[in-house]
Coordinates of C-alpha atoms and ligand atoms in Angstrom, one line a residue:
M1 CA 9.2 -71.4 8.5
A2 CA 12.0 -71.0 11.7
K3 CA 12.9 -74.9 11.7
D4 CA 16.2 -73.9 12.4
F5 CA 15.2 -71.4 15.5
H6 CA 17.3 -72.8 18.2
P7 CA 20.5 -71.9 20.0
P8 CA 23.2 -71.7 19.8
Y9 CA 22.5 -68.9 17.1
P10 CA 25.2 -68.1 14.7
W11 CA 27.0 -65.0 16.7
Q12 CA 26.8 -67.3 19.7
T13 CA 28.9 -70.5 18.5
G14 CA 32.3 -69.2 19.7
L15 CA 31.1 -68.7 23.0
W16 CA 29.6 -72.0 22.7
Q17 CA 32.6 -73.7 21.7
Q18 CA 34.6 -71.7 25.0
L19 CA 32.2 -72.5 27.2
R20 CA 32.0 -76.3 26.5
H21 CA 36.0 -76.6 26.7
D22 CA 35.7 -75.1 30.0
R23 CA 32.8 -76.8 31.5
Q24 CA 34.7 -78.4 34.1
Q25 CA 35.7 -75.0 35.3
L26 CA 32.2 -73.6 35.1
G27 CA 31.5 -71.7 38.7
H28 CA 28.3 -72.3 40.9
A29 CA 26.8 -69.2 39.5
L30 CA 27.0 -67.8 35.8
L31 CA 25.3 -64.4 34.7
L32 CA 24.8 -63.9 31.0
Y33 CA 24.4 -60.2 30.4
G34 CA 24.1 -58.3 27.2
R35 CA 21.8 -56.3 25.1
A36 CA 17.9 -57.2 25.0
G37 CA 16.6 -59.6 22.3
I38 CA 19.9 -61.4 21.0
G39 CA 18.9 -65.0 22.5
K40 CA 20.4 -64.9 25.9
Y41 CA 17.4 -66.9 27.7
A42 CA 17.2 -69.3 24.7
F43 CA 20.9 -70.0 25.0
A44 CA 21.0 -70.3 28.9
R45 CA 18.0 -72.8 28.5
Y46 CA 20.3 -74.8 26.0
L47 CA 23.1 -74.8 28.4
S48 CA 20.7 -75.9 30.9
Q49 CA 19.3 -78.9 28.9
A50 CA 23.2 -79.7 27.8
L51 CA 24.3 -79.8 31.4
L52 CA 21.3 -81.8 32.4
C53 CA 21.8 -84.2 29.2
K54 CA 22.7 -87.8 29.9
Q55 CA 24.3 -88.4 26.5
P56 CA 25.3 -84.9 25.0
H57 CA 26.7 -85.4 21.5
S58 CA 30.0 -83.1 21.5
G59 CA 28.4 -81.2 24.2
H60 CA 25.5 -80.7 22.7
P61 CA 22.1 -82.0 24.1
C62 CA 21.0 -85.6 22.6
G63 CA 17.4 -84.4 22.4
E64 CA 16.4 -88.0 23.2
C65 CA 17.3 -89.0 26.7
A66 CA 14.9 -88.7 29.3
S67 CA 16.3 -85.8 31.0
C68 CA 15.8 -84.3 27.4
H69 CA 12.3 -85.3 27.4
W70 CA 11.8 -83.9 30.8
F71 CA 13.4 -80.9 29.8
N72 CA 11.4 -80.4 27.0
E73 CA 8.4 -81.1 28.6
E74 CA 9.0 -78.3 31.2
S75 CA 9.2 -81.2 33.9
H76 CA 12.5 -81.9 34.5
P77 CA 12.9 -82.4 38.6
D78 CA 16.7 -81.1 38.8
F79 CA 15.5 -77.8 36.6
R80 CA 13.9 -74.8 38.3
L81 CA 12.8 -71.6 36.3
L82 CA 12.6 -68.0 38.3
S83 CA 10.6 -65.7 36.2
P84 CA 7.8 -63.1 37.1
E85 CA 5.5 -65.0 34.8
Q86 CA 5.9 -68.2 37.1
A87 CA 4.9 -66.0 40.1
A88 CA 1.8 -64.8 38.1
E89 CA 0.9 -68.6 37.2
S90 CA 1.1 -69.5 40.9
D91 CA -0.7 -66.5 42.3
D92 CA -3.5 -67.0 39.8
E93 CA -4.6 -70.2 41.3
S94 CA -4.9 -68.8 44.8
A95 CA -6.4 -65.3 44.0
P96 CA -8.2 -65.6 40.6
S97 CA -8.9 -61.8 41.0
K98 CA -5.4 -60.8 40.4
K99 CA -5.3 -62.4 37.1
T100 CA -5.0 -59.2 35.0
K101 CA -2.3 -57.7 36.3
K102 CA 0.9 -58.4 34.8
K103 CA 3.9 -59.5 37.3
T104 CA 7.2 -57.7 36.7
Q105 CA 9.2 -58.8 39.8
I106 CA 10.4 -62.1 40.9
S107 CA 8.9 -62.4 44.9
V108 CA 11.1 -63.2 48.0
S109 CA 8.8 -66.6 48.4
Q110 CA 9.8 -67.9 44.8
I111 CA 13.2 -67.5 46.4
R112 CA 12.6 -69.1 49.6
D113 CA 10.5 -72.1 47.6
L114 CA 14.0 -73.0 46.1
N115 CA 15.3 -74.2 49.8
E116 CA 13.7 -77.4 49.2
F117 CA 14.7 -77.7 45.9
L118 CA 18.5 -77.0 46.9
S119 CA 18.3 -79.5 50.2
L120 CA 17.2 -82.4 48.1
S121 CA 19.9 -84.2 46.2
S122 CA 19.8 -84.7 42.4
H123 CA 17.2 -86.6 40.9
R124 CA 20.1 -88.3 39.3
N125 CA 23.2 -89.6 42.0
D126 CA 25.7 -88.0 39.4
G127 CA 24.0 -85.1 38.0
A128 CA 23.7 -81.2 38.3
R129 CA 20.6 -79.2 39.8
I130 CA 20.1 -76.2 37.7
V131 CA 18.2 -72.5 38.7
L132 CA 17.5 -70.4 35.9
I133 CA 16.7 -66.8 36.9
Q134 CA 15.1 -64.8 33.9
P135 CA 15.5 -61.7 33.8
A136 CA 17.7 -61.2 37.0
E137 CA 16.4 -57.4 36.8
A138 CA 13.3 -58.6 38.2
L139 CA 14.5 -59.7 41.5
N140 CA 13.4 -57.0 44.0
A141 CA 15.3 -55.9 47.2
A142 CA 14.0 -58.7 49.2
S143 CA 14.3 -61.6 46.6
A144 CA 18.0 -60.3 45.6
N145 CA 19.2 -60.7 49.3
A146 CA 17.7 -64.0 49.9
L147 CA 19.2 -65.4 46.7
L148 CA 22.4 -63.7 47.9
K149 CA 22.4 -66.0 51.0
M150 CA 22.0 -68.9 48.6
L151 CA 25.0 -67.6 46.2
E152 CA 27.3 -67.2 49.3
E153 CA 27.0 -70.9 50.7
P154 CA 26.3 -72.7 47.3
A155 CA 24.7 -76.2 47.5
P156 CA 26.8 -78.6 46.2
D157 CA 26.1 -79.7 42.1
V158 CA 23.7 -76.7 42.2
I159 CA 24.7 -74.4 39.2
F160 CA 22.5 -70.6 39.1
I161 CA 22.3 -69.2 35.9
L162 CA 21.1 -65.5 35.9
V163 CA 20.0 -63.6 32.7
A164 CA 20.2 -59.9 32.9
N165 CA 19.8 -56.9 29.8
Q166 CA 21.1 -54.3 32.3
L167 CA 24.0 -55.0 34.8
Q168 CA 23.7 -51.6 36.6
R169 CA 20.3 -52.8 38.1
L170 CA 21.6 -55.8 40.0
L171 CA 23.1 -55.5 43.4
P172 CA 26.8 -55.6 43.4
T173 CA 27.3 -58.2 45.8
I174 CA 25.0 -60.6 43.2
I175 CA 27.4 -59.7 40.5
S176 CA 30.6 -60.3 42.4
R177 CA 29.3 -63.8 43.5
C178 CA 28.7 -64.5 39.7
Q179 CA 30.7 -65.7 36.7
K180 CA 30.3 -62.8 34.3
V181 CA 29.7 -63.8 30.8
S182 CA 29.0 -61.1 28.2
M183 CA 26.9 -62.1 25.5
P184 CA 27.6 -61.6 21.9
A185 CA 25.2 -59.6 19.7
P186 CA 24.9 -60.4 15.9
S187 CA 26.2 -57.7 13.3
E188 CA 23.2 -56.9 11.0
S189 CA 24.7 -58.8 8.3
Q190 CA 24.7 -62.1 10.8
A191 CA 21.2 -61.2 11.6
L192 CA 19.9 -60.5 8.4
A193 CA 21.6 -63.8 6.8
W194 CA 19.7 -65.8 9.8
L195 CA 16.4 -64.1 9.0
S196 CA 16.7 -64.9 5.6
E197 CA 17.6 -68.9 6.5
Q198 CA 14.0 -68.5 8.6
G199 CA 12.3 -67.3 5.6
V200 CA 11.6 -63.6 6.9
Q201 CA 10.5 -61.4 4.0
N202 CA 11.4 -57.5 4.4
A203 CA 14.0 -58.7 7.3
Q204 CA 15.7 -55.6 7.0
Q205 CA 12.5 -53.1 7.4
Q206 CA 11.7 -55.3 10.4
L207 CA 15.1 -55.6 12.1
A208 CA 15.1 -51.6 11.9
Y209 CA 12.0 -51.7 13.7
A210 CA 12.7 -54.1 16.3
S211 CA 15.7 -52.4 17.1
G212 CA 18.4 -54.8 15.8
S213 CA 16.7 -58.0 17.7
P214 CA 16.5 -61.0 15.0
I215 CA 15.0 -63.1 17.6
Q216 CA 12.3 -60.1 18.4
V217 CA 11.5 -60.3 14.5
V218 CA 10.9 -64.1 14.7
N219 CA 8.9 -64.2 17.7
E220 CA 6.9 -61.4 16.5
Q221 CA 6.4 -61.9 13.0
A222 CA 2.6 -62.2 13.3
Q223 CA 2.0 -58.3 14.6
L224 CA 5.5 -57.3 12.7
T225 CA 3.1 -58.3 9.4
T226 CA 0.2 -56.0 10.3
L227 CA 2.3 -53.0 11.0
A228 CA 2.6 -52.2 7.1
D229 CA -1.6 -51.3 7.7
I230 CA -1.0 -49.5 10.5
W231 CA 2.1 -47.6 9.2
Q232 CA -0.2 -46.8 6.2
Q233 CA -2.8 -45.3 8.9
L234 CA -0.4 -43.1 10.5
A235 CA 1.1 -41.8 7.1
L236 CA -2.4 -40.1 6.9
G237 CA -1.2 -37.7 9.4
S238 CA -4.2 -35.1 9.7
K239 CA -6.5 -37.6 7.8
L240 CA -6.0 -40.6 9.8
Q241 CA -9.2 -42.1 11.3
P242 CA -8.6 -42.3 15.0
H243 CA -11.3 -45.0 15.6
L244 CA -10.0 -47.4 12.7
A245 CA -6.4 -46.7 13.8
A246 CA -7.0 -47.2 17.8
S247 CA -8.8 -50.8 16.7
M248 CA -5.5 -51.6 14.6
L249 CA -3.1 -50.7 17.2
I250 CA -4.9 -52.7 19.9
A251 CA -5.4 -55.8 17.7
H252 CA -2.2 -57.8 19.3
S253 CA -2.0 -56.0 22.7
A254 CA -2.0 -52.5 24.3
E255 CA 1.6 -52.7 24.9
T256 CA 2.6 -53.4 21.5
G257 CA 0.1 -51.0 20.1
I258 CA 1.6 -48.5 22.3
I259 CA 5.1 -49.1 21.6
A260 CA 4.0 -49.2 17.5
L261 CA 2.9 -45.3 18.4
Q262 CA 5.7 -44.4 20.1
K263 CA 8.4 -45.4 17.6
W264 CA 6.2 -44.0 14.9
L265 CA 6.3 -40.5 16.9
C266 CA 10.1 -40.8 17.6
D267 CA 10.6 -41.2 14.1
L268 CA 8.5 -38.2 13.3
L269 CA 10.4 -36.3 15.7
T270 CA 14.0 -37.3 14.2
M271 CA 13.2 -37.1 11.0
R272 CA 12.0 -33.3 11.5
L273 CA 15.5 -32.7 13.6
T274 CA 17.9 -34.6 11.8
K275 CA 16.3 -35.9 8.6
Q276 CA 17.1 -39.7 9.5
V277 CA 14.7 -42.8 11.1
H278 CA 15.4 -45.2 13.2
Y279 CA 12.7 -48.0 13.1
H280 CA 11.0 -47.2 9.8
I281 CA 13.7 -47.3 7.3
G282 CA 10.8 -48.1 4.3
Q283 CA 8.4 -44.9 5.9
S284 CA 11.1 -42.2 5.3
G285 CA 9.2 -40.9 2.6
A286 CA 5.8 -40.7 4.2
L287 CA 7.6 -39.5 7.6
Q288 CA 9.6 -36.7 5.8
G289 CA 6.4 -35.5 4.1
L290 CA 4.7 -35.4 7.5
S291 CA 7.7 -34.0 9.5
D292 CA 7.5 -30.9 7.2
K293 CA 3.9 -30.1 8.5
V294 CA 4.3 -30.8 12.5
N295 CA 4.0 -28.6 15.1
L296 CA 7.1 -29.7 17.1
S297 CA 5.9 -28.5 20.8
Q298 CA 2.5 -30.2 20.0
L299 CA 4.5 -33.5 18.9
M300 CA 6.6 -33.4 21.9
Q301 CA 3.5 -33.2 24.3
L302 CA 1.9 -36.2 22.4
Q303 CA 5.0 -37.8 23.0
K304 CA 4.8 -37.3 26.7
K305 CA 1.2 -38.4 26.9
V306 CA 1.9 -41.7 24.8
D307 CA 4.8 -42.3 27.4
E308 CA 2.5 -42.1 30.3
L309 CA -0.1 -44.2 28.8
R310 CA 2.8 -47.2 28.0
K311 CA 3.8 -47.0 31.9
L312 CA 0.0 -48.0 32.4
A313 CA -0.2 -50.6 29.6
L314 CA 0.6 -53.5 32.5
H315 CA -2.8 -52.4 34.2
P316 CA -6.1 -53.4 32.8
L317 CA -7.8 -50.3 31.4
N318 CA -9.5 -49.2 28.6
H319 CA -6.8 -48.8 26.1
E320 CA -8.7 -48.5 23.1
L321 CA -10.3 -45.3 24.0
Q322 CA -7.4 -43.6 25.3
L323 CA -5.5 -44.6 22.4
E324 CA -8.3 -43.0 20.4
A325 CA -7.9 -40.0 22.2
L326 CA -4.4 -39.6 21.5
L327 CA -5.1 -40.2 17.8
V328 CA -7.1 -37.3 17.7
E329 CA -4.4 -35.6 18.9
Y330 CA -2.2 -37.0 16.5
T331 CA -4.4 -35.7 13.9
R332 CA -4.0 -32.0 15.3
V333 CA -0.2 -31.8 15.2
F334 CA 0.0 -31.4 11.9
V335 CA -0.1 -27.5 10.2
N336 CA -2.1 -27.1 7.5
K337 CA 0.3 -25.0 5.0
Ligands
ZN401 ZN1 20.0 -85.6 26.1

């Protein structure tokens, strides 16, 4: 599966052609923005590789030159990726005790570390150097201001590529220094056609569950295929076995398990109020049956508690016990008629 899983994706080809033709006019800072899960980051990486490639074919990276090899091995001397995960990796070496806490921000020291990279000349005399920042929302006030100074006095031949889901979470001064590129989202039929090429079964159901993101469907195939069992448990309502369901939910990660429960409760509520579902289009029958029996205020209280647990999901706690306690509450939101 996934043999054609590389950008530009079908819904990005128009933009790709356009950027290719305008390559000479590319500014020193690009801001690729659009909703989550439409392949912005993959596109940004592909564009970076193409800009660094020594012998691009019609604008596409050749995949064979030394530059492409370095890029694919994550060791290109003229490429820097800045993300919260990179910060977590470097911190782990110096402070193993912090390992369990997931990083969510790009730190000011990560930006300052760029100074050396920017002051060097390109590894190749003729080439560009690229800094990819993903996601740009992860910049905090200090790191955004440090970056702003770099964007105000751009080093020659350096291209910054910022990727963002939510423009409103960026400093306006950062946005104004960048050339904004609106990233296209796939239509439902484009997404389904592409998923079918990737060999995904039940694509329509999975796409609904992934809020219309075909990239998420492919990336999370392993966990999406276990959802059917989880849904079967949740559909038992008051007869659900909390201990069993909690261990199923936690199987991949606390975060994905809590999200699965959030989405289920959300559909239970919308089914009750509007007779529709957003995420579980194959389970509407079961949800309809459950929603008739639900005590609304108890359901909404439970939703609040699950939302609070989600906020904690980045911290290392024993989520299985907490989830189990919430699932006990879940079995009690149904009124026997
Ligand atoms: Zn190449």
